[in-house]
């Protein structure tokens, strides 16, 4: 039977909570929907090395490789040799051997490469926190990229800007996180508009830029309410941000999951105040797409990838990392005609172009064209 392969060289989380765990789950669901629509089977291979080996053997015995249309896979934040829970490399040649078998049978492979944080010494935490392991692990990550260069036909990245660090020399494209479908909330006619921020607070430059801007916006009274949602543990450690908790215009909460729904529903705009640096310039925040799923225009700082998406699609206003500019951007985003225009753009384009199903359709189209070219070229 004609089929597509979805390959994860690691164990999938059963109940994922973070973006990195949710993404594979949503993509598998979307690939299965695509398969049903196209009347082809979706074969998922994942797990720790022992389970992957078993699934690979079962697949090779039960299916004809000539019936495979393409293979989509994703890397882990850990090199694929080390993705067992204890990070012991038990089957060093297994994954690449399987990919080579696919290549030998002209089955195109697309891979999503999720991050390059390991290249940044100030961000990367080596195994067991042992700093002397950093150059060792960075060498292993580079070997992993070399292996992907031999096996993968199309590399997908969270943003095009990230290829500055991946240095992919073959075909590549961006594949940001997908959006969940939500009903458009009925906005209450609050006399005071509300902005929402959800996320970490370790980026003090970005967070304080936002808070200082809101302090000025509300200098003569509450003109814009800020619902500020962060982790309680982080908040208790941050004295600079604690100084703002008595302000009348801020509502600090520690929520997650379904608890955020009501906050999003009453908000008028959402905020992404990141420091502009090399890493943030190519990172694509998962929260950006969560905000858009609730039809919220976004005010964000001018980090390259997120700024490009917002400005190209009229989904938000981009600000410098400057309290005055951020203040003016918030005020601009709340002007009725500007706000209405952005909500209209989000409503018409955001979900259709950024849903999980749209992601899968793009991958399937890319890899199908590549397979047809392989067949044509003999």
Coordinates of C-alpha atoms in Angstrom, one line a residue:
X1 CA 0.0 0.0 0.0
X2 CA 1.2 3.5 -0.8
X3 CA 2.4 5.2 2.4
X4 CA 4.3 8.1 3.9
X5 CA 6.9 7.7 6.7
X6 CA 7.1 10.0 9.7
X7 CA 10.3 9.5 11.6
X8 CA 11.3 10.7 15.0
X9 CA 14.7 9.5 16.3
X10 CA 13.5 9.8 19.9
X11 CA 10.6 8.9 22.1
X12 CA 7.4 11.1 21.8
X13 CA 5.9 12.5 24.9
X14 CA 2.5 11.1 25.8
X15 CA 1.1 14.3 27.3
X16 CA 3.3 17.1 26.0
X17 CA 3.0 20.6 27.6
X18 CA 5.9 22.5 26.0
X19 CA 6.0 23.6 22.3
X20 CA 8.8 21.2 21.5
X21 CA 6.7 18.2 22.7
X22 CA 3.4 19.5 21.2
X23 CA 4.8 20.0 17.7
X24 CA 5.5 16.3 16.9
X25 CA 2.1 15.2 18.3
X26 CA 0.2 17.8 16.2
X27 CA 2.2 17.0 13.1
X28 CA 1.5 13.3 13.4
X29 CA -2.2 14.0 13.7
X30 CA -2.0 16.3 10.7
X31 CA 0.0 13.7 8.6
X32 CA -2.7 11.1 9.4
X33 CA -5.4 13.5 8.3
X34 CA -3.5 14.1 5.1
X35 CA -3.0 10.4 4.6
X36 CA -6.8 9.7 5.0
X37 CA -7.5 12.4 2.5
X38 CA -5.0 11.1 0.0
X39 CA -5.9 7.5 0.8
X40 CA -2.4 6.6 1.8
X41 CA -1.2 5.1 5.0
X42 CA 0.9 7.0 7.5
X43 CA 3.6 5.0 9.2
X44 CA 5.2 6.5 12.3
X45 CA 8.6 5.3 13.5
X46 CA 9.7 6.7 16.9
X47 CA 10.9 5.7 20.3
X48 CA 14.1 5.0 22.1
X49 CA 16.7 3.0 20.2
X50 CA 15.4 -0.4 21.0
X51 CA 11.9 0.5 20.1
X52 CA 13.0 2.2 16.9
X53 CA 15.0 -0.8 15.9
X54 CA 11.9 -3.0 16.3
X55 CA 9.7 -0.6 14.3
X56 CA 12.3 -0.3 11.5
X57 CA 12.5 -4.1 11.2
X58 CA 8.7 -4.5 11.2
X59 CA 8.4 -1.8 8.6
X60 CA 11.0 -3.4 6.3
X61 CA 9.2 -6.8 6.6
X62 CA 5.7 -5.5 6.2
X63 CA 6.1 -2.8 3.5
X64 CA 7.6 -2.4 0.1
X65 CA 10.0 0.6 -0.1
X66 CA 8.7 1.2 -3.7
X67 CA 5.4 2.2 -2.1
X68 CA 6.9 4.9 0.1
X69 CA 6.1 8.3 -1.2
X70 CA 8.4 10.3 1.1
X71 CA 9.8 10.5 4.6
X72 CA 9.4 13.5 7.0
X73 CA 11.5 13.5 10.2
X74 CA 12.5 15.9 13.0
X75 CA 15.6 16.1 15.0
X76 CA 15.8 16.2 18.7
X77 CA 17.5 18.8 20.9
X78 CA 20.0 16.0 21.6
X79 CA 22.1 14.5 18.7
X80 CA 20.1 11.4 17.4
X81 CA 22.8 8.9 18.7
X82 CA 22.1 10.1 22.3
X83 CA 18.3 10.3 22.5
X84 CA 17.7 7.4 24.8
X85 CA 16.8 8.6 28.3
X86 CA 20.2 7.9 29.7
X87 CA 21.9 9.4 26.6
X88 CA 24.0 6.2 26.0
X89 CA 24.6 5.6 22.3
X90 CA 23.2 2.1 21.8
X91 CA 22.6 1.9 18.0
X92 CA 25.0 4.3 16.4
X93 CA 24.5 3.3 12.8
X94 CA 20.8 2.3 12.9
X95 CA 19.1 5.6 12.0
X96 CA 21.5 6.6 9.2
X97 CA 21.5 3.1 7.9
X98 CA 17.7 3.3 7.5
X99 CA 17.9 6.7 5.9
X100 CA 20.5 5.4 3.5
X101 CA 18.1 2.6 2.5
X102 CA 15.4 5.1 1.8
X103 CA 17.9 7.2 -0.3
X104 CA 18.9 4.1 -2.2
X105 CA 15.3 3.6 -3.1
X106 CA 14.8 7.2 -4.2
X107 CA 12.5 8.1 -1.3
X108 CA 13.0 11.9 -0.6
X109 CA 13.6 12.9 3.0
X110 CA 12.6 16.2 4.6
X111 CA 13.9 17.1 8.1
X112 CA 12.9 19.8 10.5
X113 CA 15.9 21.0 12.4
X114 CA 14.5 22.7 15.4
X115 CA 17.3 24.7 17.1
X116 CA 21.0 25.7 17.1
X117 CA 21.2 26.8 20.7
X118 CA 24.1 24.5 21.2
X119 CA 26.3 26.9 19.2
X120 CA 25.8 29.6 21.9
X121 CA 28.0 29.0 24.9
X122 CA 26.0 31.4 27.1
X123 CA 22.8 29.4 26.4
X124 CA 23.9 25.8 26.0
X125 CA 23.9 23.7 29.2
X126 CA 26.1 20.5 28.6
X127 CA 25.1 17.1 30.1
X128 CA 25.3 17.1 33.9
X129 CA 26.2 20.8 33.8
X130 CA 29.8 19.9 33.1
X131 CA 31.3 22.8 31.1
X132 CA 34.2 20.8 29.8
X133 CA 31.7 18.7 27.8
X134 CA 30.6 21.8 25.8
X135 CA 33.2 21.5 23.0
X136 CA 32.7 17.7 22.9
X137 CA 29.0 18.0 22.5
X138 CA 29.3 20.8 19.9
X139 CA 31.6 18.5 17.9
X140 CA 28.9 15.8 18.1
X141 CA 26.2 18.2 16.9
X142 CA 28.4 19.2 14.0
X143 CA 28.8 15.5 13.1
X144 CA 25.0 15.1 13.2
X145 CA 24.6 18.0 10.8
X146 CA 27.1 16.3 8.4
X147 CA 25.0 13.1 8.6
X148 CA 21.9 15.1 7.8
X149 CA 23.7 16.6 4.8
X150 CA 24.2 13.1 3.4
X151 CA 20.7 11.9 4.1
X152 CA 18.3 14.8 3.9
X153 CA 17.0 16.3 0.7
X154 CA 15.1 19.3 2.1
X155 CA 15.9 20.9 5.4
X156 CA 13.1 22.8 7.2
X157 CA 14.0 25.4 9.8
X158 CA 11.9 27.5 12.2
X159 CA 12.9 30.6 10.1
X160 CA 15.0 31.3 7.0
X161 CA 17.3 33.4 9.2
X162 CA 18.4 30.4 11.1
X163 CA 20.3 29.0 8.1
X164 CA 23.1 31.5 8.9
X165 CA 24.0 28.9 11.6
X166 CA 23.0 25.7 10.0
X167 CA 24.8 26.5 6.8
X168 CA 22.6 24.1 4.8
X169 CA 23.9 24.1 1.2
X170 CA 21.0 22.1 -0.4
X171 CA 17.3 23.0 -0.6
X172 CA 15.9 24.5 2.6
X173 CA 12.8 26.4 3.7
X174 CA 11.1 27.6 6.9
X175 CA 8.5 25.7 8.8
X176 CA 7.5 27.7 11.9
X177 CA 5.2 26.2 14.6
X178 CA 1.6 25.5 13.5
X179 CA -1.5 27.1 14.9
X180 CA -4.3 25.5 16.8
X181 CA -7.9 26.2 15.7
X182 CA -9.8 28.4 18.1
X183 CA -13.2 30.1 17.8
X184 CA -12.9 33.9 17.4
X185 CA -13.6 35.3 20.8
X186 CA -16.4 37.8 21.4
X187 CA -14.6 40.9 22.6
X188 CA -16.3 42.8 25.4
X189 CA -16.5 46.5 25.0
X190 CA -14.1 47.4 27.9
X191 CA -13.6 51.1 28.4
X192 CA -9.9 50.3 29.2
X193 CA -8.1 48.3 26.5
X194 CA -6.1 45.2 27.6
X195 CA -2.7 43.9 26.5
X196 CA -1.4 40.5 27.4
X197 CA 2.1 39.1 27.8
X198 CA 2.6 35.4 28.4
X199 CA 6.1 33.9 28.8
X200 CA 9.4 33.8 30.6
X201 CA 10.9 36.8 32.3
X202 CA 14.6 35.9 32.1
X203 CA 15.0 38.3 29.2
X204 CA 15.2 41.3 31.4
X205 CA 16.1 43.8 28.7
X206 CA 12.9 43.0 26.7
X207 CA 10.6 42.7 29.8
X208 CA 11.8 45.9 31.4
X209 CA 11.4 47.8 28.1
X210 CA 7.8 46.6 28.0
X211 CA 7.1 47.5 31.7
X212 CA 8.7 50.9 31.4
X213 CA 6.7 51.6 28.3
X214 CA 3.5 50.7 30.1
X215 CA 4.4 52.8 33.1
X216 CA 4.6 55.8 30.8
X217 CA 1.4 54.9 28.9
X218 CA -0.4 54.9 32.3
X219 CA 1.4 57.9 33.8
X220 CA -1.8 59.8 34.5
X221 CA -4.0 56.8 35.3
X222 CA -4.8 53.5 33.8
X223 CA -5.1 53.9 30.0
X224 CA -4.1 50.3 29.0
X225 CA -4.3 47.3 31.3
X226 CA -1.5 44.8 31.2
X227 CA -2.2 41.1 32.0
X228 CA 1.3 39.8 32.8
X229 CA 1.5 36.0 32.9
X230 CA 4.8 34.4 34.0
X231 CA 6.1 31.5 36.0
X232 CA 5.7 32.0 39.8
X233 CA 9.2 30.7 40.5
X234 CA 10.9 33.1 38.1
X235 CA 8.8 36.0 39.4
X236 CA 9.8 35.4 43.1
X237 CA 13.5 35.6 42.1
X238 CA 13.2 38.8 40.1
X239 CA 13.2 41.9 42.3
X240 CA 13.3 44.3 39.4
X241 CA 10.0 43.0 38.0
X242 CA 8.5 42.7 41.5
X243 CA 8.7 46.5 41.8
X244 CA 5.8 46.8 39.3
X245 CA 3.4 44.5 41.1
X246 CA 1.7 47.3 43.0
X247 CA 1.0 49.4 39.9
X248 CA -2.7 49.8 39.2
X249 CA -2.4 49.0 35.5
X250 CA -0.7 45.6 35.8
X251 CA -2.4 42.3 36.7
X252 CA 0.3 39.6 37.4
X253 CA -0.8 36.0 37.2
X254 CA 0.8 32.6 37.1
X255 CA -1.3 30.6 34.6
X256 CA -0.8 28.0 31.9
X257 CA -2.8 25.7 29.6
X258 CA -6.6 26.2 29.7
X259 CA -6.2 28.9 32.3
X260 CA -4.9 31.3 29.6
X261 CA -8.1 31.0 27.5
X262 CA -10.1 33.6 29.4
X263 CA -7.1 36.0 29.5
X264 CA -6.7 35.8 25.7
X265 CA -10.4 36.3 25.1
X266 CA -10.6 39.6 26.9
X267 CA -7.3 40.9 25.5
X268 CA -7.1 43.4 22.6
X269 CA -3.4 43.0 21.7
X270 CA -0.5 40.7 22.7
X271 CA 3.1 41.4 23.3
X272 CA 6.5 39.9 22.5
X273 CA 9.2 42.2 24.0
X274 CA 12.4 40.3 23.2
X275 CA 15.9 41.7 23.4
X276 CA 17.3 42.0 19.9
X277 CA 20.3 39.6 19.7
X278 CA 21.8 37.0 17.3
X279 CA 19.6 34.1 18.7
X280 CA 16.4 36.1 18.9
X281 CA 16.8 37.3 15.3
X282 CA 16.2 33.8 13.9
X283 CA 14.0 32.3 16.7
X284 CA 10.3 32.0 16.0
X285 CA 8.3 32.1 19.3
X286 CA 5.6 29.5 19.7
X287 CA 3.6 32.1 21.6
X288 CA 3.4 34.2 18.5
X289 CA 1.2 31.6 16.8
X290 CA -0.8 31.1 20.0
X291 CA -1.6 34.8 20.1
X292 CA -2.6 34.7 16.5
X293 CA -4.9 31.8 17.1
X294 CA -7.0 34.1 19.4
X295 CA -7.0 36.8 16.7
X296 CA -4.7 39.1 18.7
X297 CA -2.6 41.7 16.9
X298 CA 0.9 41.6 18.2
X299 CA 3.3 44.3 19.3
X300 CA 6.8 42.8 19.1
X301 CA 10.4 44.0 19.1
X302 CA 12.4 44.1 15.9
X303 CA 14.0 40.6 16.0
X304 CA 14.4 39.7 12.4
X305 CA 12.3 36.5 11.9
X306 CA 9.3 37.6 14.0
X307 CA 9.4 41.1 12.6
X308 CA 9.3 39.8 9.0
X309 CA 6.3 37.6 9.7
X310 CA 4.3 40.3 11.4
X311 CA 5.1 43.1 8.9
X312 CA 4.7 41.0 5.8
X313 CA 1.3 39.8 6.8
X314 CA 0.0 42.9 8.7
X315 CA -0.4 40.8 11.9
X316 CA 1.2 43.3 14.2
X317 CA 3.4 46.4 14.9
X318 CA 7.2 46.1 15.2
X319 CA 9.1 48.3 17.7
X320 CA 12.7 49.0 18.5
X321 CA 13.9 47.7 21.9
X322 CA 13.2 51.2 23.3
X323 CA 10.6 52.1 25.9
X324 CA 9.4 55.2 23.9
X325 CA 9.1 53.3 20.6
X326 CA 7.4 50.4 22.4
X327 CA 5.0 52.8 24.0
X328 CA 4.1 54.4 20.7
X329 CA 3.7 51.0 19.0
X330 CA 1.2 49.8 21.7
X331 CA -0.7 53.1 21.2
X332 CA -0.7 52.7 17.4
X333 CA -1.8 49.0 17.6
X334 CA -4.9 50.1 19.7
X335 CA -6.0 52.8 17.3
X336 CA -9.4 51.5 16.0
X337 CA -8.6 51.6 12.3
X338 CA -5.2 50.0 12.7
X339 CA -6.4 47.4 15.1
X340 CA -9.4 46.5 12.9
X341 CA -7.1 46.1 9.8
X342 CA -4.7 43.8 11.7
X343 CA -7.6 41.7 13.1
X344 CA -9.0 41.4 9.6
X345 CA -5.6 40.2 8.2
X346 CA -5.3 37.6 11.0
X347 CA -8.8 36.4 10.4
X348 CA -8.3 36.0 6.7
X349 CA -4.8 34.6 6.5
X350 CA -3.2 33.4 9.8
X351 CA -4.8 30.1 10.3
X352 CA -5.2 29.1 6.6
X353 CA -1.5 29.6 6.1
X354 CA -0.1 28.5 9.4
X355 CA -2.2 25.6 10.6
X356 CA -0.7 22.2 11.3
X357 CA -2.5 20.9 8.2
X358 CA -1.0 23.7 6.1
X359 CA 2.4 22.7 7.3
X360 CA 1.9 19.1 6.3
X361 CA 0.4 20.1 2.9
X362 CA 3.6 22.1 2.2
X363 CA 5.9 19.3 3.2
X364 CA 3.9 16.8 1.2
X365 CA 3.9 19.0 -1.9
X366 CA 7.7 19.7 -1.6
X367 CA 8.6 16.1 -1.2
X368 CA 6.1 14.8 -3.8
X369 CA 7.6 17.1 -6.4
X370 CA 11.1 15.9 -5.5
X371 CA 10.0 12.3 -5.8
X372 CA 8.4 12.9 -9.2
X373 CA 11.7 14.5 -10.4
X374 CA 13.6 11.4 -9.1
X375 CA 11.3 9.1 -11.0
X376 CA 11.5 11.2 -14.1
X377 CA 15.3 11.3 -14.0
X378 CA 15.4 7.5 -13.6

